[in-house]
Coordinates of C-alpha atoms in Angstrom, one line a residue:
Chain A
X1 CA -13.0 -2.0 -36.1
X2 CA -15.0 0.4 -38.4
X3 CA -14.3 4.8 -37.4
X4 CA -17.3 4.3 -34.8
X5 CA -16.0 1.7 -32.9
X6 CA -12.7 3.6 -32.8
X7 CA -13.9 7.2 -31.5
X8 CA -15.9 5.2 -29.5
X9 CA -12.7 3.3 -27.9
X10 CA -11.6 7.3 -28.5
X11 CA -13.8 8.7 -26.1
X12 CA -14.3 6.2 -23.3
X13 CA -10.4 6.6 -22.9
X14 CA -10.9 10.5 -23.7
X15 CA -13.0 10.1 -20.4
X16 CA -10.7 8.0 -17.5
X17 CA -7.6 9.8 -18.6
X18 CA -8.8 13.0 -17.7
X19 CA -9.8 10.7 -14.6
X20 CA -6.5 9.5 -13.8
X21 CA -5.3 12.9 -15.3
X22 CA -7.0 15.1 -12.5
X23 CA -5.3 12.6 -9.5
X24 CA -1.6 12.3 -11.4
X25 CA -1.8 16.5 -11.1
X26 CA -2.8 16.3 -7.4
X27 CA 0.1 13.8 -7.0
X28 CA 2.2 16.8 -9.0
X29 CA 0.6 19.8 -6.9
X30 CA 1.8 18.2 -3.1
X31 CA 4.9 16.7 -4.9
X32 CA 6.8 20.0 -6.0
X33 CA 5.6 21.9 -3.3
X34 CA 7.0 19.2 -0.8
X35 CA 9.2 16.1 -2.1
X36 CA 6.1 14.3 -0.7
X37 CA 3.9 11.6 -2.6
X38 CA 1.0 11.2 -1.2
X39 CA -0.3 7.4 -1.2
X40 CA -3.6 8.8 0.2
X41 CA -4.2 10.8 -3.1
X42 CA -7.2 8.4 -4.2
X43 CA -9.0 8.2 -0.4
X44 CA -9.8 12.1 -2.3
X45 CA -11.2 10.6 -5.4
X46 CA -13.1 8.0 -3.3
X47 CA -14.7 10.7 -0.3
X48 CA -15.2 13.5 -3.3
X49 CA -17.2 10.7 -5.0
X50 CA -19.3 9.1 -1.7
X51 CA -20.0 12.6 0.0
X52 CA -21.3 14.5 -3.0
X53 CA -23.7 11.1 -3.6
X54 CA -24.6 11.4 0.1
X55 CA -25.4 15.1 -0.1
X56 CA -27.5 14.4 -3.6
X57 CA -28.9 11.4 -3.2
X58 CA -29.8 11.4 0.9
X59 CA -29.6 14.6 1.5
X60 CA -31.0 16.2 -1.5
X61 CA -29.1 19.4 -1.6
X62 CA -29.2 21.1 -4.8
X63 CA -26.0 19.6 -7.2
X64 CA -24.1 22.4 -7.8
X65 CA -24.2 22.9 -4.0
X66 CA -23.6 19.6 -3.1
X67 CA -20.6 19.3 -6.1
X68 CA -18.6 22.8 -4.5
X69 CA -19.5 21.7 -0.9
X70 CA -17.6 18.0 -1.6
X71 CA -14.7 20.0 -2.8
X72 CA -14.4 22.7 -0.1
X73 CA -14.7 19.8 2.1
X74 CA -12.4 17.4 1.1
X75 CA -9.9 20.1 0.3
X76 CA -10.2 20.9 4.3
X77 CA -9.6 16.9 4.4
X78 CA -6.4 17.9 2.4
X79 CA -5.1 20.4 4.4
X80 CA -5.9 18.2 7.8
X81 CA -4.2 15.6 6.1
X82 CA -0.7 17.7 6.1
X83 CA -1.3 19.9 9.9
X84 CA -2.0 16.5 11.3
X85 CA 0.0 13.6 9.9
X86 CA 2.8 14.4 6.8
X87 CA 4.1 18.1 8.3
X88 CA 4.9 16.1 11.5
X89 CA 7.9 14.2 9.8
X90 CA 8.6 16.6 6.6
X91 CA 12.1 16.3 7.6
X92 CA 11.6 12.0 7.5
X93 CA 12.7 9.8 5.0
X94 CA 11.0 8.3 2.0
X95 CA 10.2 5.7 3.4
X96 CA 8.1 7.1 6.8
X97 CA 6.5 9.3 4.0
X98 CA 5.0 6.7 2.5
X99 CA 4.6 4.7 5.7
X100 CA 2.4 8.1 7.1
X101 CA 0.5 8.3 4.0
X102 CA -0.5 5.0 4.2
X103 CA -1.9 5.5 7.9
X104 CA -3.5 8.0 6.2
X105 CA -5.5 6.2 3.6
X106 CA -6.3 3.3 6.0
X107 CA -7.8 6.1 8.1
X108 CA -9.8 7.6 5.8
X109 CA -10.7 4.3 4.1
X110 CA -12.1 2.6 7.1
X111 CA -13.7 5.9 8.4
X112 CA -15.5 6.3 4.8
X113 CA -16.9 2.1 5.6
X114 CA -18.4 3.0 8.4
X115 CA -20.0 5.7 7.6
X116 CA -21.3 4.6 3.7
X117 CA -20.9 1.0 4.4
X118 CA -19.7 -1.3 1.4
X119 CA -21.8 -0.9 -0.9
X120 CA -21.4 1.1 -4.4
X121 CA -23.2 4.9 -4.4
X122 CA -23.4 7.1 -6.8
X123 CA -25.8 10.1 -8.1
X124 CA -27.3 11.1 -11.7
X125 CA -25.6 13.1 -14.3
X126 CA -25.2 16.6 -14.3
X127 CA -27.6 16.3 -17.0
X128 CA -29.9 14.4 -18.1
X129 CA -31.2 12.6 -21.2
X130 CA -30.2 10.1 -23.9
X131 CA -26.8 9.7 -25.1
X132 CA -25.2 11.6 -28.3
X133 CA -24.9 10.1 -31.5
X134 CA -21.6 11.4 -33.0
X135 CA -21.0 9.0 -36.5
X136 CA -21.8 6.1 -34.5
X137 CA -20.5 6.7 -31.7
X138 CA -22.4 6.7 -28.4
X139 CA -21.4 9.0 -26.0
X140 CA -22.7 9.8 -22.7
X141 CA -23.3 13.3 -22.1
X142 CA -21.6 12.9 -18.9
X143 CA -18.4 11.5 -20.4
X144 CA -18.2 14.9 -22.4
X145 CA -18.4 17.1 -18.9
X146 CA -15.8 15.2 -17.3
X147 CA -13.7 15.7 -20.2
X148 CA -14.8 19.5 -20.8
X149 CA -14.5 19.9 -17.1
X150 CA -11.2 18.3 -16.7
X151 CA -10.1 20.6 -20.1
X152 CA -11.3 23.3 -18.2
X153 CA -9.5 22.9 -14.8
X154 CA -6.4 22.2 -16.8
X155 CA -6.4 24.9 -18.4
X156 CA -6.9 27.4 -15.4
X157 CA -4.7 25.5 -13.4
X158 CA -2.1 26.3 -15.4
X159 CA -3.0 30.4 -16.0
X160 CA -3.2 29.9 -12.2
X161 CA 0.5 29.3 -12.4
X162 CA 2.0 31.5 -14.8
X163 CA -0.8 34.2 -14.0
X164 CA -1.5 34.9 -10.7
X165 CA 1.1 35.5 -7.7
X166 CA -0.1 32.8 -5.7
X167 CA 0.5 30.3 -8.4
X168 CA 3.2 32.2 -8.8
X169 CA 4.6 31.9 -5.9
X170 CA 3.6 28.4 -5.4
X171 CA 5.9 27.5 -8.4
X172 CA 8.8 29.4 -7.1
X173 CA 8.9 26.9 -4.6
X174 CA 8.6 23.5 -6.3
X175 CA 11.7 24.8 -8.7
X176 CA 14.0 25.9 -5.5
X177 CA 12.4 25.8 -2.0
X178 CA 15.0 27.0 -0.2
X179 CA 15.8 30.0 -2.7
X180 CA 11.7 30.9 -2.4
X181 CA 12.1 30.7 1.5
X182 CA 15.1 33.9 1.2
X183 CA 12.6 35.5 -1.5
X184 CA 9.9 36.3 1.7
X185 CA 7.6 33.7 0.0
X186 CA 5.9 31.8 3.0
X187 CA 6.6 28.6 1.7
X188 CA 4.3 26.4 4.7
X189 CA 1.4 28.4 3.3
X190 CA 2.4 26.9 -0.2
X191 CA 3.0 23.9 1.1
X192 CA -0.8 23.4 3.4
X193 CA -2.3 25.2 -0.1
X194 CA -1.3 22.4 -2.4
X195 CA -2.3 20.3 -0.3
X196 CA -6.2 21.6 -0.4
X197 CA -5.8 22.0 -3.5
X198 CA -4.4 18.7 -4.2
X199 CA -7.3 17.4 -2.5
X200 CA -9.9 19.8 -4.2
X201 CA -8.8 18.4 -7.6
X202 CA -8.9 14.3 -6.4
X203 CA -12.4 15.3 -5.2
X204 CA -13.2 16.5 -8.3
X205 CA -12.2 13.9 -9.8
X206 CA -14.4 12.2 -8.1
X207 CA -17.8 14.0 -8.9
X208 CA -16.9 13.8 -12.1
X209 CA -16.1 9.8 -12.1
X210 CA -19.2 8.7 -9.8
X211 CA -22.2 9.0 -12.2
X212 CA -19.9 6.7 -14.6
X213 CA -18.7 4.5 -12.4
X214 CA -20.4 4.4 -8.7
X215 CA -18.7 5.2 -5.6
X216 CA -17.2 2.3 -3.3
X217 CA -15.0 3.0 0.3
X218 CA -12.4 0.8 -1.2
X219 CA -11.2 2.3 -4.5
X220 CA -9.2 4.9 -3.3
X221 CA -5.7 3.3 -4.1
X222 CA -6.6 1.8 -7.3
X223 CA -6.8 5.4 -8.5
X224 CA -3.6 6.3 -6.7
X225 CA -2.1 3.9 -8.6
X226 CA -3.0 5.1 -12.0
X227 CA -2.8 8.7 -11.1
X228 CA 0.3 7.9 -10.0
X229 CA 1.1 6.3 -13.0
X230 CA -0.4 8.8 -15.4
X231 CA 2.7 11.5 -13.7
X232 CA 5.2 8.8 -14.0
X233 CA 4.2 7.8 -17.7
X234 CA 5.0 11.5 -18.3
X235 CA 7.7 12.0 -16.6
X236 CA 7.4 13.6 -12.4
X237 CA 7.2 16.8 -11.5
X238 CA 6.0 18.8 -14.7
X239 CA 1.7 19.1 -15.2
X240 CA 1.5 18.5 -18.5
X241 CA 3.3 15.3 -18.6
X242 CA 0.6 14.5 -16.5
X243 CA -2.1 15.3 -18.9
X244 CA -0.3 13.4 -21.2
X245 CA 0.2 10.1 -19.2
X246 CA -3.2 10.2 -18.0
X247 CA -5.2 10.0 -21.4
X248 CA -2.5 8.0 -22.7
X249 CA -3.6 5.7 -20.1
X250 CA -6.5 6.1 -20.4
X251 CA -6.3 5.1 -23.9
X252 CA -4.4 2.0 -23.8
X253 CA -7.2 0.8 -21.4
X254 CA -9.9 1.6 -23.3
X255 CA -8.0 -0.4 -26.1
X256 CA -7.7 -3.4 -24.0
X257 CA -10.6 -4.1 -23.7
X258 CA -11.2 -5.1 -27.3
X259 CA -8.3 -7.4 -26.9
X260 CA -9.6 -9.2 -23.3
X261 CA -12.3 -9.6 -20.8
X262 CA -12.5 -5.9 -19.4
X263 CA -11.3 -7.3 -16.1
X264 CA -7.9 -6.7 -17.2
X265 CA -8.6 -3.2 -17.6
X266 CA -6.4 -2.6 -14.5
X267 CA -3.8 -4.5 -14.7
X268 CA -2.6 -3.6 -18.7
X269 CA -2.7 -0.2 -17.4
X270 CA -0.2 -0.9 -13.9
X271 CA 1.7 -3.6 -16.4
X272 CA 2.2 -0.8 -18.9
X273 CA 3.6 1.8 -15.5
X274 CA 6.0 -1.5 -14.5
X275 CA 7.6 -1.7 -18.1
X276 CA 7.7 2.0 -18.7
X277 CA 9.0 2.3 -15.1
X278 CA 11.8 -0.5 -15.4
X279 CA 12.7 0.9 -19.0
X280 CA 13.0 4.2 -18.6
X281 CA 12.5 5.6 -15.1
X282 CA 12.6 8.8 -16.3
X283 CA 8.7 8.7 -17.8
X284 CA 8.5 8.5 -21.7
X285 CA 8.8 12.6 -21.9
X286 CA 11.2 13.1 -19.2
X287 CA 14.7 13.8 -19.9
X288 CA 18.3 13.3 -18.1
X289 CA 17.2 16.1 -15.0
X290 CA 14.0 14.1 -14.3
X291 CA 16.4 11.1 -14.4
X292 CA 19.3 11.8 -11.5
X293 CA 15.4 12.6 -9.4
X294 CA 13.7 9.5 -10.0
X295 CA 17.0 7.5 -8.8
X296 CA 17.3 9.9 -5.1
X297 CA 13.6 9.4 -4.9
Chain B
X1 CA 20.1 -18.5 33.5
X2 CA 19.2 -18.1 29.6
X3 CA 18.8 -22.1 29.3
X4 CA 16.3 -21.8 31.7
X5 CA 14.7 -19.3 30.9
X6 CA 14.4 -21.0 27.5
X7 CA 12.8 -24.4 28.9
X8 CA 10.4 -22.3 30.4
X9 CA 9.0 -20.6 27.4
X10 CA 9.0 -23.9 26.0
X11 CA 7.1 -25.6 28.8
X12 CA 4.7 -22.4 28.2
X13 CA 4.0 -23.2 24.6
X14 CA 3.7 -27.2 25.3
X15 CA 0.5 -26.4 27.9
X16 CA -1.1 -22.8 26.6
X17 CA -3.5 -24.5 24.3
X18 CA -4.5 -26.7 27.4
X19 CA -4.5 -23.4 29.4
X20 CA -6.8 -21.3 27.1
X21 CA -9.1 -23.4 26.3
X22 CA -11.2 -21.8 23.8
X23 CA -10.7 -22.9 20.8
X24 CA -10.9 -19.4 19.1
X25 CA -8.4 -18.1 20.9
X26 CA -6.4 -20.7 20.1
X27 CA -7.3 -19.9 16.0
X28 CA -5.9 -16.6 16.5
X29 CA -2.7 -17.8 17.7
X30 CA -2.4 -20.0 14.3
X31 CA -3.3 -16.8 12.3
X32 CA -0.5 -14.3 14.3
X33 CA 1.8 -17.0 13.8
X34 CA 1.2 -17.1 9.7
X35 CA 1.0 -13.6 10.0
X36 CA 4.6 -13.3 11.6
X37 CA 6.1 -15.9 9.0
X38 CA 4.9 -13.2 7.0
X39 CA 5.8 -10.0 8.4
X40 CA 9.8 -11.5 9.0
X41 CA 9.8 -11.9 5.5
X42 CA 8.8 -8.7 4.9
X43 CA 11.0 -7.5 7.7
X44 CA 14.2 -9.3 6.5
X45 CA 13.1 -7.2 2.8
X46 CA 12.4 -3.8 4.3
X47 CA 13.7 -3.5 7.6
X48 CA 17.3 -4.9 6.6
X49 CA 17.7 -4.8 3.0
X50 CA 15.7 -1.5 3.0
X51 CA 13.6 -2.3 0.3
X52 CA 10.0 -1.4 0.3
X53 CA 6.9 -4.3 -0.9
X54 CA 3.3 -3.4 -1.5
X55 CA 2.7 -6.6 -3.8
X56 CA 3.5 -9.2 -0.4
X57 CA -0.5 -10.3 -0.7
X58 CA 0.2 -11.3 -4.1
X59 CA 3.0 -13.5 -3.1
X60 CA 1.0 -15.1 0.2
X61 CA -2.1 -15.7 -2.5
X62 CA 0.0 -17.5 -5.4
X63 CA 1.1 -19.5 -2.4
X64 CA -2.4 -20.3 -1.3
X65 CA -3.6 -21.1 -4.9
X66 CA -0.2 -22.8 -5.6
X67 CA -0.6 -25.8 -2.5
X68 CA -4.6 -25.4 -2.5
X69 CA -5.2 -26.6 -6.2
X70 CA -2.0 -29.2 -6.2
X71 CA -4.1 -30.6 -3.5
X72 CA -7.9 -30.5 -5.0
X73 CA -6.9 -31.3 -8.6
X74 CA -4.0 -33.2 -8.2
X75 CA -3.8 -34.6 -5.0
X76 CA -0.8 -33.8 -3.9
X77 CA -0.5 -34.3 -0.3
X78 CA -0.3 -30.9 1.5
X79 CA 3.2 -31.7 2.9
X80 CA 4.3 -31.7 -0.9
X81 CA 2.1 -28.8 -1.7
X82 CA 4.0 -26.5 1.1
X83 CA 7.3 -26.8 -0.9
X84 CA 6.0 -25.6 -4.1
X85 CA 3.8 -22.5 -2.1
X86 CA 7.1 -21.6 -1.3
X87 CA 9.1 -21.8 -4.5
X88 CA 6.2 -20.5 -7.3
X89 CA 6.0 -17.2 -5.4
X90 CA 9.9 -17.0 -4.5
X91 CA 10.6 -18.1 -8.1
X92 CA 8.6 -15.2 -9.4
X93 CA 10.1 -12.6 -7.2
X94 CA 13.7 -13.5 -8.2
X95 CA 12.3 -13.1 -11.9
X96 CA 11.4 -9.7 -11.1
X97 CA 12.8 -9.2 -8.8
X98 CA 16.4 -7.5 -10.9
X99 CA 14.7 -5.0 -12.6
X100 CA 11.9 -3.7 -10.4
X101 CA 14.0 -3.6 -7.5
X102 CA 16.7 -0.6 -9.7
X103 CA 13.8 1.5 -9.0
X104 CA 13.6 3.5 -5.3
X105 CA 11.3 4.5 -2.7
X106 CA 8.5 6.0 -4.2
X107 CA 8.7 4.5 -7.7
X108 CA 9.1 0.7 -5.8
X109 CA 6.6 1.6 -3.5
X110 CA 4.0 1.9 -6.8
X111 CA 5.9 -0.3 -9.0
X112 CA 5.0 -3.7 -5.8
X113 CA 1.8 -2.4 -5.2
X114 CA 0.8 -2.3 -9.0
X115 CA 2.4 -6.1 -8.7
X116 CA 0.4 -7.1 -6.4
X117 CA -2.5 -5.6 -8.2
X118 CA -1.7 -7.7 -11.4
X119 CA -1.9 -10.7 -9.5
X120 CA -5.3 -10.1 -7.3
X121 CA -6.3 -9.6 -11.3
X122 CA -4.9 -13.4 -11.9
X123 CA -6.8 -14.5 -8.9
X124 CA -10.0 -12.9 -9.5
X125 CA -9.8 -13.4 -14.0
X126 CA -8.0 -16.5 -15.0
X127 CA -11.5 -18.4 -13.2
X128 CA -11.0 -22.1 -14.9
X129 CA -8.0 -22.4 -12.4
X130 CA -8.6 -20.0 -9.6
X131 CA -12.6 -20.6 -9.2
X132 CA -12.6 -16.3 -10.1
X133 CA -14.1 -14.5 -6.8
X134 CA -16.0 -17.9 -5.4
X135 CA -12.6 -19.0 -5.0
X136 CA -11.3 -22.9 -4.3
X137 CA -13.3 -25.2 -1.6
X138 CA -12.9 -27.7 -0.2
X139 CA -9.2 -27.6 1.0
X140 CA -7.7 -30.9 2.9
X141 CA -5.5 -30.1 5.7
X142 CA -2.1 -30.1 6.2
X143 CA -1.5 -34.6 7.4
X144 CA 1.8 -36.5 8.1
X145 CA 1.1 -39.7 7.3
X146 CA -2.3 -40.5 8.3
X147 CA -1.8 -38.3 11.1
X148 CA -4.0 -34.7 10.0
X149 CA -3.4 -31.2 11.5
X150 CA -7.2 -30.1 10.8
X151 CA -7.4 -29.0 14.9
X152 CA -7.3 -25.4 15.5
X153 CA -4.9 -26.7 18.7
X154 CA -2.1 -29.0 16.6
X155 CA -2.4 -26.8 13.8
X156 CA -1.5 -24.5 16.4
X157 CA 1.9 -26.0 18.1
X158 CA 2.8 -26.7 13.7
X159 CA 2.2 -23.2 12.6
X160 CA 4.1 -21.6 16.0
X161 CA 6.4 -24.0 15.7
X162 CA 7.5 -23.2 12.5
X163 CA 7.5 -19.4 13.7
X164 CA 9.9 -20.1 15.6
X165 CA 12.2 -21.8 13.1
X166 CA 11.8 -19.0 11.0
X167 CA 12.9 -16.9 13.5
X168 CA 15.8 -18.4 14.5
X169 CA 16.5 -18.5 10.8
X170 CA 15.6 -14.8 10.0
X171 CA 17.9 -14.0 13.5
X172 CA 20.6 -16.2 12.0
X173 CA 20.7 -14.4 9.1
X174 CA 20.7 -10.8 10.0
X175 CA 23.6 -11.7 12.1
X176 CA 25.5 -13.5 9.4
X177 CA 28.0 -11.5 7.3
X178 CA 25.4 -11.4 4.5
X179 CA 23.0 -9.8 6.8
X180 CA 25.4 -6.9 7.5
X181 CA 25.3 -7.3 3.9
X182 CA 21.6 -6.3 4.0
X183 CA 22.1 -3.5 6.3
X184 CA 24.5 -1.7 4.5
X185 CA 22.9 -1.6 1.2
X186 CA 20.0 -0.1 3.2
X187 CA 21.8 2.3 4.3
X188 CA 24.0 3.3 1.2
X189 CA 24.6 1.4 -2.1
X190 CA 26.9 2.8 -3.1
X191 CA 29.2 2.2 -0.3
X192 CA 27.5 -1.1 -0.1
X193 CA 29.2 -1.7 -4.1
X194 CA 32.4 0.3 -3.0
X195 CA 33.3 -3.1 -0.6
X196 CA 32.5 -5.5 -3.2
X197 CA 28.2 -6.0 -2.4
X198 CA 27.2 -7.3 -5.7
X199 CA 23.5 -5.2 -4.3
X200 CA 21.6 -5.9 -7.0
X201 CA 21.8 -9.7 -6.3
X202 CA 21.2 -9.4 -2.9
X203 CA 18.0 -7.2 -3.3
X204 CA 16.1 -9.3 -5.5
X205 CA 17.5 -12.9 -3.2
X206 CA 16.1 -11.0 -0.5
X207 CA 12.8 -10.0 -2.1
X208 CA 12.5 -14.1 -3.2
X209 CA 13.4 -15.1 0.0
X210 CA 11.0 -12.6 1.7
X211 CA 8.4 -13.8 -1.0
X212 CA 8.6 -18.0 -0.4
X213 CA 8.4 -16.5 2.7
X214 CA 4.8 -15.4 2.2
X215 CA 4.0 -18.4 -0.2
X216 CA 4.3 -20.5 2.9
X217 CA 1.9 -18.1 4.8
X218 CA -0.9 -18.7 2.7
X219 CA -0.4 -22.5 2.1
X220 CA -0.7 -22.2 5.6
X221 CA -3.7 -19.9 5.5
X222 CA -5.1 -21.9 3.1
X223 CA -4.9 -25.9 4.9
X224 CA -5.9 -24.2 8.2
X225 CA -9.5 -23.4 6.9
X226 CA -9.8 -25.0 3.9
X227 CA -11.1 -22.2 1.4
X228 CA -9.6 -19.6 0.0
X229 CA -11.1 -16.8 -2.3
X230 CA -9.1 -13.6 -4.2
X231 CA -10.5 -11.0 -1.5
X232 CA -7.7 -11.9 1.2
X233 CA -4.7 -11.3 -1.7
X234 CA -5.8 -7.4 -2.1
X235 CA -4.0 -4.6 -1.6
X236 CA -5.0 -4.4 1.4
X237 CA -3.5 -7.1 3.1
X238 CA -0.3 -5.9 1.8
X239 CA -0.3 -2.4 3.8
X240 CA -1.9 -4.1 7.0
X241 CA 1.7 -6.2 7.1
X242 CA 3.6 -3.1 6.2
X243 CA 2.4 -1.1 8.8
X244 CA 2.0 -3.7 11.3
X245 CA 5.6 -3.8 10.5
X246 CA 6.0 -0.5 11.3
X247 CA 4.0 -0.2 14.4
X248 CA 6.0 -3.2 16.1
X249 CA 9.5 -1.9 14.6
X250 CA 11.2 -1.4 11.0
X251 CA 14.6 -2.7 12.7
X252 CA 14.2 -5.4 14.6
X253 CA 12.7 -9.0 14.4
X254 CA 11.2 -8.7 17.2
X255 CA 8.8 -5.4 16.0
X256 CA 7.9 -7.7 13.1
X257 CA 7.0 -10.3 15.5
X258 CA 5.2 -7.6 17.8
X259 CA 3.1 -6.0 14.7
X260 CA 2.4 -9.6 12.9
X261 CA 0.6 -10.3 16.8
X262 CA -1.0 -6.6 16.8
X263 CA -2.5 -7.3 13.4
X264 CA -4.4 -10.2 14.3
X265 CA -5.1 -9.7 18.2
X266 CA -6.5 -5.6 17.4
X267 CA -9.5 -6.1 14.9
X268 CA -10.8 -9.1 17.4
X269 CA -9.6 -6.4 20.5
X270 CA -11.9 -3.7 18.7
X271 CA -14.6 -6.7 17.9
X272 CA -16.8 -4.2 19.2
X273 CA -16.3 -0.9 17.2
X274 CA -16.9 -3.0 13.9
X275 CA -14.2 -2.3 10.8
X276 CA -12.9 0.7 13.2
X277 CA -9.1 -0.4 13.6
X278 CA -8.0 0.3 10.7
X279 CA -8.4 3.5 12.5
X280 CA -6.4 2.8 14.9
X281 CA -4.3 1.4 13.1
X282 CA -3.9 4.0 10.6
X283 CA -3.4 6.3 13.5
X284 CA -0.8 4.4 15.4
X285 CA 1.2 4.6 12.6
X286 CA 1.3 7.9 12.5
X287 CA 1.6 8.7 16.0
X288 CA 4.5 6.3 16.6
X289 CA 6.1 8.1 13.6
X290 CA 6.4 11.1 14.7
X291 CA 7.4 10.0 18.3
X292 CA 9.4 6.8 17.3
X293 CA 10.5 5.7 14.4
X294 CA 11.5 2.4 15.7
X295 CA 7.7 2.2 16.6
X296 CA 6.9 0.0 19.8
X297 CA 10.6 -1.8 19.7
X298 CA 11.7 1.6 20.0
X299 CA 10.0 3.2 22.0
X300 CA 10.7 0.1 25.1
X301 CA 14.3 0.7 24.4
X302 CA 14.3 4.1 25.0
X303 CA 12.2 3.3 28.4
X304 CA 14.2 1.0 29.0
X305 CA 17.8 3.1 28.4
X306 CA 16.2 5.6 30.7
X307 CA 15.2 3.5 33.4
X308 CA 18.8 2.3 33.6
X309 CA 20.3 5.2 32.9
X310 CA 17.9 6.7 36.3
X311 CA 19.4 3.1 38.0
X312 CA 23.0 4.0 37.4
X313 CA 22.5 7.5 38.6
X314 CA 21.2 6.0 42.1
X315 CA 24.4 4.6 42.2
X316 CA 26.2 6.8 41.3
X317 CA 24.6 9.0 44.4
X318 CA 25.2 6.3 46.3
X319 CA 29.2 6.1 45.9
X320 CA 29.0 9.4 46.4

């Protein structure tokens, strides 16, 4: 394999890796605020792709408006998921939460199927134009959009959590909910916001990737698994590790396509997840604290 | 009293196909029985031993493919193929169970879902063996001697009879000391260990049993409709099985039975709404879990309890 091919795989790996990282961050946001793993996380990504496709393709909205509206609308869905389902069983067991978010997932997926049918939807890349050639590698413009937006959003989230008052309040909840509550932080509000943010992140991931891969009503769960894998690979509960995990997963998938038919690539990523969790449940980057965390989950 | 009730139920079972007349309802009952075998397996694993699995459709698929391919490629009689269909997924589950079942909660859910997805990929991608997306066609019906179970009516007796047998055996299992060990493991693994239960062995064994039951269900399904393809064995199937169990009631075998019947009949009852049953199904789960964690069985129990108490109250008033 020469340098051009290597670059090609690196870029396609980073592109999907950025998507997984965004989904993984979405998991982390909600998990940090509530200890809930939202099994409907992938449906936010699917909704993002489908809503944007409809707004652009059928309603002929300008792209920026369609994208912003999509992200806002899915954010609202996130709030509804919290309000209508998850917050009702906040004190429930882990299994109750798994079931209820699976129920939400099935509902959203069915609604999408009834609304747009089983066929894949898509819209044109953000900017038209022929693919770039960089050192012999062919790079789709949309891939650059994915990587670039992903990087900007992740950096923005980092700033949000370290600099803004709201972000720091959310972080305080993540570290110790009771202490945060005693400090006068409105924990309920933080939880709601984390659902909205998480859904919006998912929608953004869906919007970014749809021009490259299409959007279908049933793609959500696989994406959720990959996003979870991204978070778990790095070690749960830390945003930075979701990014590392996501990119690693993307690169592994891209590399797997070299040695086996592309149909297997989902399996390769999941096999890596299973092996890592079985060998080291705290994730590759996790220390002892996370290990305890995993066992308690 | 109880013996006459059993006799009455037996009679109802025998004459039911004649009363129904329509083959489509009979066919649904066959599917309900097949689902029941699977949901009972899941009930043992999740409801009694406390281990979640989102990968049952993978084992269901292994059973279906093993029995179908043995029959179509090697001419193995389906009655024998079903045994292989039970053993193959059980063996796989036994192999992967020990490492996987060390994980808990969310992690176990995701890892079993991943296992199911990988198995689905195998069904799709191992085209030379499984036929890829087009699947396996021309699967012969189950036959014993010269009698073939090739009508809804004969399959009704076979599958419901088998489902009742499984229900009975599962009942025996959960009432035994092994069943108590399962429940102890569910409540607290530390406690289970402290009384000498080999927790990881128990979890692995129950996982293998549930996978084996899914495998049998897969074989029954394949030989009944004569055609299989990967789209039957998706993560959706696994999720629906689990949600069905939750709707019926996790804590009892009856809950599993009710869930299996609902899972089969709900899409039919709601067929005017096309695929909307997913919305009803999801909503049912959310509503049930918020009011009664033990599903329909829990609600029925609670109603019976209040009713009984009210009766007692009246009795008390009268005695006063």
